């Protein structure tokens, strides 16, 4: 038996239930993993709320780290006792233990803790593809990252700074501005009282930035476009304020022949060789100290609803983990 979070209807955090369930032996190609830490990401709230529809009842969560307890037939790359982390697969990371496809796992180096493993896979790999693949940041670039004090934001600030970029970050408060600055953000814009695009133009002497990384969505989309220089890249990779409304593509031409992309991590890691290469690069920048993971909230796994309330109220900074 194992305990896990499950929900049978969409809604607010109160729909999350702490239940007990049977856990069969791992099937062929699977391993059973005992979770030591579970990552919390904003996409989890989209699943719970129905923004991303699911078949119910459903588990929740896509990221965790722990120890392999058993392996199924045909698994050759892992053995019981291995320290591993993962992101993706069927929802169900909000659990004490689970069975999961071995192809989704990566070995967690001894130099990294389980909490780091659980906190870095989705947010860290998202930062990796944003900075290294969607728009490959070069020394001398000036970039804009929204929610700079959030989990992805703090990683992007540090990593982009290590790549030689100047980082502009938006935040909601003076407290979060200070946190972002401590993690490599050169210029902070408090969007609750400052016009973002006007400040970006001021910082860049009217030029604008070559790329905007926007996880907020509806509330920031038009202002983000206004921050870009001609031929700039608009990367909308989240919907914290809701999905971006429909618009005429001619707007991109009018604003400077802009490029628009709506990426998702799971297309970037669909091939195992990409997952391994991206994970290796992420682990290296964390192990080297160029990127420090800020795990600022920890909750018991059974209190996942509390974590969701805090996340949606924007009372969190950095990463959040659940502890079984």
Short mmCIF file of C-alpha atoms in Angstrom, two decimals:
data_model
loop_
_atom_site.label_atom_id
_atom_site.label_comp_id
_atom_site.label_asym_id
_atom_site.label_seq_id
_atom_site.Cartn_x
_atom_site.Cartn_y
_atom_site.Cartn_z
CA UNK A 1 0.00 0.00 0.00
CA UNK A 2 1.01 3.60 -0.54
CA UNK A 3 -0.46 7.02 0.19
CA UNK A 4 -1.02 9.57 -2.54
CA UNK A 5 -2.89 12.71 -3.55
CA UNK A 6 -5.89 12.11 -5.82
CA UNK A 7 -8.79 14.23 -7.04
CA UNK A 8 -12.08 13.17 -8.62
CA UNK A 9 -13.41 16.59 -9.66
CA UNK A 10 -11.83 19.78 -10.91
CA UNK A 11 -11.70 22.86 -8.74
CA UNK A 12 -9.65 24.63 -6.11
CA UNK A 13 -7.07 23.13 -3.77
CA UNK A 14 -9.80 21.62 -1.60
CA UNK A 15 -10.48 18.93 -4.23
CA UNK A 16 -7.13 17.29 -3.42
CA UNK A 17 -7.58 14.15 -1.30
CA UNK A 18 -5.05 12.12 0.73
CA UNK A 19 -5.86 8.46 0.02
CA UNK A 20 -4.37 4.98 0.37
CA UNK A 21 -4.00 2.68 -2.64
CA UNK A 22 -2.52 -0.65 -3.66
CA UNK A 23 0.83 -0.61 -5.45
CA UNK A 24 1.42 -3.70 -7.61
CA UNK A 25 4.89 -4.93 -8.61
CA UNK A 26 6.45 -2.92 -11.45
CA UNK A 27 5.50 -4.11 -14.94
CA UNK A 28 7.97 -4.80 -17.72
CA UNK A 29 10.05 -1.71 -18.40
CA UNK A 30 9.03 -0.09 -15.12
CA UNK A 31 10.65 0.50 -11.74
CA UNK A 32 9.12 1.10 -8.34
CA UNK A 33 10.49 4.27 -6.80
CA UNK A 34 10.18 5.40 -3.19
CA UNK A 35 9.90 9.16 -3.30
CA UNK A 36 12.09 11.21 -1.00
CA UNK A 37 10.92 14.58 -2.37
CA UNK A 38 8.26 15.69 -4.85
CA UNK A 39 8.36 18.86 -6.94
CA UNK A 40 5.47 21.32 -7.12
CA UNK A 41 4.98 23.24 -10.36
CA UNK A 42 2.41 25.72 -11.62
CA UNK A 43 1.27 23.24 -14.25
CA UNK A 44 -0.05 21.11 -11.38
CA UNK A 45 -2.65 23.80 -10.69
CA UNK A 46 -3.69 23.76 -14.35
CA UNK A 47 -4.37 20.03 -14.11
CA UNK A 48 -6.28 20.41 -10.85
CA UNK A 49 -8.36 23.37 -12.05
CA UNK A 50 -9.31 21.87 -15.41
CA UNK A 51 -7.39 24.38 -17.54
CA UNK A 52 -5.62 21.31 -18.91
CA UNK A 53 -8.44 18.70 -19.01
CA UNK A 54 -7.86 15.23 -17.56
CA UNK A 55 -9.73 11.97 -17.21
CA UNK A 56 -10.89 11.78 -13.60
CA UNK A 57 -10.19 10.52 -11.01
CA UNK A 58 -6.53 11.36 -11.38
CA UNK A 59 -3.27 11.58 -9.50
CA UNK A 60 -1.21 14.74 -9.68
CA UNK A 61 2.37 15.84 -10.18
CA UNK A 62 5.06 15.14 -12.76
CA UNK A 63 8.36 15.49 -10.93
CA UNK A 64 10.09 13.72 -8.06
CA UNK A 65 13.30 12.16 -6.79
CA UNK A 66 13.89 9.05 -4.74
CA UNK A 67 15.32 5.55 -4.53
CA UNK A 68 14.52 2.56 -6.74
CA UNK A 69 13.05 -0.29 -4.70
CA UNK A 70 12.33 -2.84 -7.47
CA UNK A 71 12.72 -3.19 -11.22
CA UNK A 72 10.46 -4.87 -13.75
CA UNK A 73 11.35 -7.29 -16.50
CA UNK A 74 13.69 -5.88 -19.14
CA UNK A 75 15.06 -2.99 -17.09
CA UNK A 76 18.85 -3.02 -17.45
CA UNK A 77 19.94 0.57 -16.83
CA UNK A 78 18.82 0.75 -13.19
CA UNK A 79 19.00 -1.47 -10.11
CA UNK A 80 17.41 -1.30 -6.64
CA UNK A 81 19.14 1.31 -4.52
CA UNK A 82 19.83 3.74 -7.38
CA UNK A 83 19.18 7.41 -6.67
CA UNK A 84 17.05 8.80 -9.48
CA UNK A 85 14.95 11.79 -10.53
CA UNK A 86 12.35 12.25 -13.24
CA UNK A 87 9.90 14.59 -14.88
CA UNK A 88 6.98 13.57 -17.06
CA UNK A 89 4.99 10.41 -17.54
CA UNK A 90 1.48 9.82 -16.23
CA UNK A 91 0.44 12.13 -13.42
CA UNK A 92 1.13 10.66 -9.99
CA UNK A 93 4.29 12.12 -8.50
CA UNK A 94 2.30 13.33 -5.46
CA UNK A 95 2.72 9.92 -3.82
CA UNK A 96 4.90 8.08 -1.34
CA UNK A 97 5.83 5.43 -3.92
CA UNK A 98 4.88 4.65 -7.50
CA UNK A 99 5.70 2.55 -10.55
CA UNK A 100 7.05 4.48 -13.52
CA UNK A 101 8.73 3.77 -16.87
CA UNK A 102 12.49 3.43 -16.49
CA UNK A 103 12.95 5.42 -19.71
CA UNK A 104 11.84 8.58 -17.88
CA UNK A 105 14.48 8.36 -15.17
CA UNK A 106 17.91 9.92 -14.89
CA UNK A 107 20.53 9.03 -12.31
CA UNK A 108 20.81 11.66 -9.59
CA UNK A 109 24.49 12.42 -8.81
CA UNK A 110 25.55 11.91 -5.20
CA UNK A 111 26.52 15.58 -5.10
CA UNK A 112 22.85 16.59 -5.38
CA UNK A 113 20.19 16.06 -2.71
CA UNK A 114 16.80 14.49 -3.29
CA UNK A 115 15.20 17.88 -2.66
CA UNK A 116 17.42 19.41 -5.33
CA UNK A 117 16.53 16.60 -7.72
CA UNK A 118 12.82 17.06 -7.16
CA UNK A 119 13.04 20.83 -7.48
CA UNK A 120 15.22 21.04 -10.57
CA UNK A 121 13.92 18.63 -13.18
CA UNK A 122 10.93 20.54 -14.55
CA UNK A 123 12.07 24.05 -13.70
CA UNK A 124 15.74 23.44 -14.45
CA UNK A 125 15.16 21.62 -17.72
CA UNK A 126 12.68 24.33 -18.70
CA UNK A 127 15.40 26.92 -18.09
CA UNK A 128 17.81 24.78 -20.12
CA UNK A 129 15.66 24.63 -23.23
CA UNK A 130 14.63 28.29 -22.95
CA UNK A 131 18.21 29.55 -22.74
CA UNK A 132 20.04 26.97 -24.83
CA UNK A 133 17.56 25.88 -27.49
CA UNK A 134 14.41 28.02 -27.94
CA UNK A 135 16.51 31.18 -28.05
CA UNK A 136 20.21 30.48 -27.56
CA UNK A 137 21.41 33.28 -25.30
CA UNK A 138 24.76 34.78 -26.27
CA UNK A 139 27.22 36.95 -24.32
CA UNK A 140 26.08 40.56 -24.55
CA UNK A 141 22.37 39.77 -24.96
CA UNK A 142 19.85 41.57 -22.76
CA UNK A 143 16.88 39.34 -21.93
CA UNK A 144 13.56 39.80 -20.14
CA UNK A 145 12.24 37.10 -17.81
CA UNK A 146 8.84 37.47 -16.15
CA UNK A 147 8.29 36.09 -12.63
CA UNK A 148 12.01 36.46 -12.02
CA UNK A 149 11.73 35.40 -8.36
CA UNK A 150 9.84 32.20 -9.18
CA UNK A 151 11.31 28.73 -9.58
CA UNK A 152 12.14 28.96 -13.28
CA UNK A 153 12.90 32.66 -13.00
CA UNK A 154 15.67 32.32 -10.40
CA UNK A 155 17.35 29.58 -12.42
CA UNK A 156 17.09 31.60 -15.65
CA UNK A 157 18.54 34.69 -13.96
CA UNK A 158 21.61 32.84 -12.71
CA UNK A 159 22.19 30.75 -15.81
CA UNK A 160 21.74 33.67 -18.21
CA UNK A 161 24.16 35.72 -16.12
CA UNK A 162 26.70 32.89 -16.31
CA UNK A 163 26.28 32.95 -20.10
CA UNK A 164 27.23 36.62 -20.19
CA UNK A 165 23.76 38.14 -20.58
CA UNK A 166 22.22 41.18 -18.92
CA UNK A 167 19.02 40.13 -17.18
CA UNK A 168 15.86 42.19 -16.74
CA UNK A 169 13.27 40.56 -14.48
CA UNK A 170 9.72 41.42 -13.50
CA UNK A 171 8.48 40.79 -9.95
CA UNK A 172 5.46 41.74 -7.86
CA UNK A 173 7.13 43.25 -4.78
CA UNK A 174 10.27 44.86 -3.37
CA UNK A 175 10.99 41.67 -1.44
CA UNK A 176 10.92 39.58 -4.60
CA UNK A 177 13.01 42.19 -6.41
CA UNK A 178 15.75 41.77 -3.82
CA UNK A 179 15.61 37.96 -4.17
CA UNK A 180 15.92 38.25 -7.96
CA UNK A 181 18.90 40.62 -7.64
CA UNK A 182 20.61 38.18 -5.30
CA UNK A 183 20.31 35.57 -8.07
CA UNK A 184 21.86 37.55 -10.90
CA UNK A 185 19.04 39.80 -12.09
CA UNK A 186 20.61 43.10 -13.19
CA UNK A 187 17.42 45.17 -13.46
CA UNK A 188 14.16 44.47 -11.64
CA UNK A 189 10.79 45.88 -12.67
CA UNK A 190 7.98 45.80 -10.12
CA UNK A 191 5.09 45.28 -12.52
CA UNK A 192 2.47 46.22 -9.93
CA UNK A 193 3.61 49.85 -10.08
CA UNK A 194 5.87 50.25 -13.12
CA UNK A 195 5.02 50.03 -16.86
CA UNK A 196 7.09 47.06 -18.00
CA UNK A 197 7.62 47.89 -21.67
CA UNK A 198 8.47 51.53 -20.93
CA UNK A 199 11.08 50.45 -18.34
CA UNK A 200 12.57 47.90 -20.72
CA UNK A 201 12.92 50.55 -23.42
CA UNK A 202 14.53 52.85 -20.87
CA UNK A 203 17.01 50.19 -19.75
CA UNK A 204 17.92 49.26 -23.33
CA UNK A 205 18.17 52.87 -24.58
CA UNK A 206 15.07 52.39 -26.71
CA UNK A 207 16.27 49.27 -28.51
CA UNK A 208 14.22 46.58 -26.81
CA UNK A 209 15.32 43.04 -26.06
CA UNK A 210 15.94 40.12 -28.44
CA UNK A 211 13.88 37.68 -26.35
CA UNK A 212 11.14 37.69 -23.73
CA UNK A 213 10.48 34.62 -21.59
CA UNK A 214 6.88 34.91 -20.39
CA UNK A 215 5.20 32.37 -18.10
CA UNK A 216 2.40 34.72 -17.04
CA UNK A 217 0.27 34.59 -20.19
CA UNK A 218 -2.83 36.72 -20.69
CA UNK A 219 -1.94 39.68 -18.43
CA UNK A 220 1.55 40.27 -19.82
CA UNK A 221 1.40 39.11 -23.44
CA UNK A 222 0.85 42.42 -25.23
CA UNK A 223 3.30 44.30 -23.02
CA UNK A 224 5.87 41.55 -23.64
CA UNK A 225 5.56 42.02 -27.40
CA UNK A 226 6.14 45.74 -26.89
CA UNK A 227 9.46 44.96 -25.16
CA UNK A 228 10.96 43.25 -28.20
CA UNK A 229 13.29 44.75 -30.76
CA UNK A 230 12.58 44.01 -34.45
CA UNK A 231 12.94 40.30 -35.24
CA UNK A 232 12.75 39.53 -31.52
CA UNK A 233 11.51 36.25 -30.10
CA UNK A 234 8.43 36.05 -27.88
CA UNK A 235 8.50 32.85 -25.81
CA UNK A 236 5.20 32.30 -24.00
CA UNK A 237 5.70 29.18 -21.91
CA UNK A 238 3.05 29.43 -19.19
CA UNK A 239 -0.43 30.67 -18.29
CA UNK A 240 -0.26 31.85 -14.68
CA UNK A 241 -2.80 34.60 -15.41
CA UNK A 242 -4.76 32.54 -17.95
CA UNK A 243 -4.27 31.61 -21.62
CA UNK A 244 -3.34 34.27 -24.19
CA UNK A 245 -6.46 35.38 -26.15
CA UNK A 246 -6.65 34.91 -29.90
CA UNK A 247 -5.06 37.68 -31.98
CA UNK A 248 -4.32 38.46 -35.61
CA UNK A 249 -0.88 37.20 -36.72
CA UNK A 250 -0.43 40.46 -38.66
CA UNK A 251 0.19 42.07 -35.27
CA UNK A 252 3.60 40.36 -35.19
CA UNK A 253 4.53 42.03 -38.47
CA UNK A 254 3.28 45.42 -37.30
CA UNK A 255 5.39 45.23 -34.13
CA UNK A 256 8.65 44.36 -35.90
CA UNK A 257 8.36 41.01 -37.73
CA UNK A 258 8.44 39.25 -34.38
CA UNK A 259 8.73 35.51 -33.82
CA UNK A 260 6.29 33.79 -31.46
CA UNK A 261 6.61 30.31 -29.96
CA UNK A 262 4.63 28.39 -27.34
CA UNK A 263 7.01 25.61 -26.27
CA UNK A 264 6.55 22.82 -23.76
CA UNK A 265 9.28 20.87 -22.02
CA UNK A 266 7.96 17.47 -23.02
CA UNK A 267 8.62 18.00 -26.71
CA UNK A 268 12.23 18.92 -25.91
CA UNK A 269 12.82 15.77 -23.81
CA UNK A 270 10.77 13.34 -25.94
CA UNK A 271 13.95 11.64 -27.15
CA UNK A 272 15.89 9.98 -24.35
CA UNK A 273 19.21 11.20 -25.71
CA UNK A 274 17.95 14.78 -25.40
CA UNK A 275 16.70 14.16 -21.86
CA UNK A 276 20.11 12.82 -20.83
CA UNK A 277 22.09 15.59 -22.53
CA UNK A 278 19.90 18.34 -21.10
CA UNK A 279 20.00 16.79 -17.62
CA UNK A 280 23.77 16.50 -17.75
CA UNK A 281 24.12 20.19 -18.61
CA UNK A 282 21.68 21.14 -15.85
CA UNK A 283 23.42 18.99 -13.24
CA UNK A 284 26.78 20.46 -14.26
CA UNK A 285 25.74 24.11 -13.80
CA UNK A 286 24.20 23.29 -10.41
CA UNK A 287 27.19 21.24 -9.24
CA UNK A 288 29.57 24.02 -10.36
CA UNK A 289 27.72 26.58 -8.27
CA UNK A 290 26.79 28.74 -11.26
CA UNK A 291 23.13 28.01 -10.48
CA UNK A 292 21.95 27.73 -6.89
CA UNK A 293 18.57 26.13 -6.35
CA UNK A 294 16.38 28.10 -3.96
CA UNK A 295 14.04 25.64 -2.26
CA UNK A 296 12.12 28.12 -0.15
CA UNK A 297 8.97 26.15 0.71
CA UNK A 298 8.61 22.62 2.09
CA UNK A 299 5.30 20.97 2.98
CA UNK A 300 4.29 17.47 4.04
CA UNK A 301 2.99 15.57 1.02
CA UNK A 302 -0.45 15.23 2.60
CA UNK A 303 -0.65 19.06 2.74
CA UNK A 304 -0.39 19.52 -1.02
CA UNK A 305 -3.53 21.70 -0.95
CA UNK A 306 -1.73 24.21 1.28
CA UNK A 307 1.16 24.35 -1.18
CA UNK A 308 -1.26 25.03 -4.05
CA UNK A 309 -2.96 27.86 -2.16
CA UNK A 310 0.35 29.55 -1.46
CA UNK A 311 1.55 29.10 -5.04
CA UNK A 312 -1.60 30.50 -6.62
CA UNK A 313 -1.61 33.45 -4.21
CA UNK A 314 1.95 34.24 -5.37
CA UNK A 315 3.22 33.97 -1.81
CA UNK A 316 6.05 31.64 -2.81
CA UNK A 317 9.53 32.29 -4.17
CA UNK A 318 11.94 29.87 -5.79
CA UNK A 319 10.98 26.21 -5.66
CA UNK A 320 8.50 24.25 -3.54
CA UNK A 321 8.80 20.59 -2.59
CA UNK A 322 6.51 18.11 -0.87
CA UNK A 323 8.06 15.64 1.57
CA UNK A 324 6.46 12.15 1.91
#
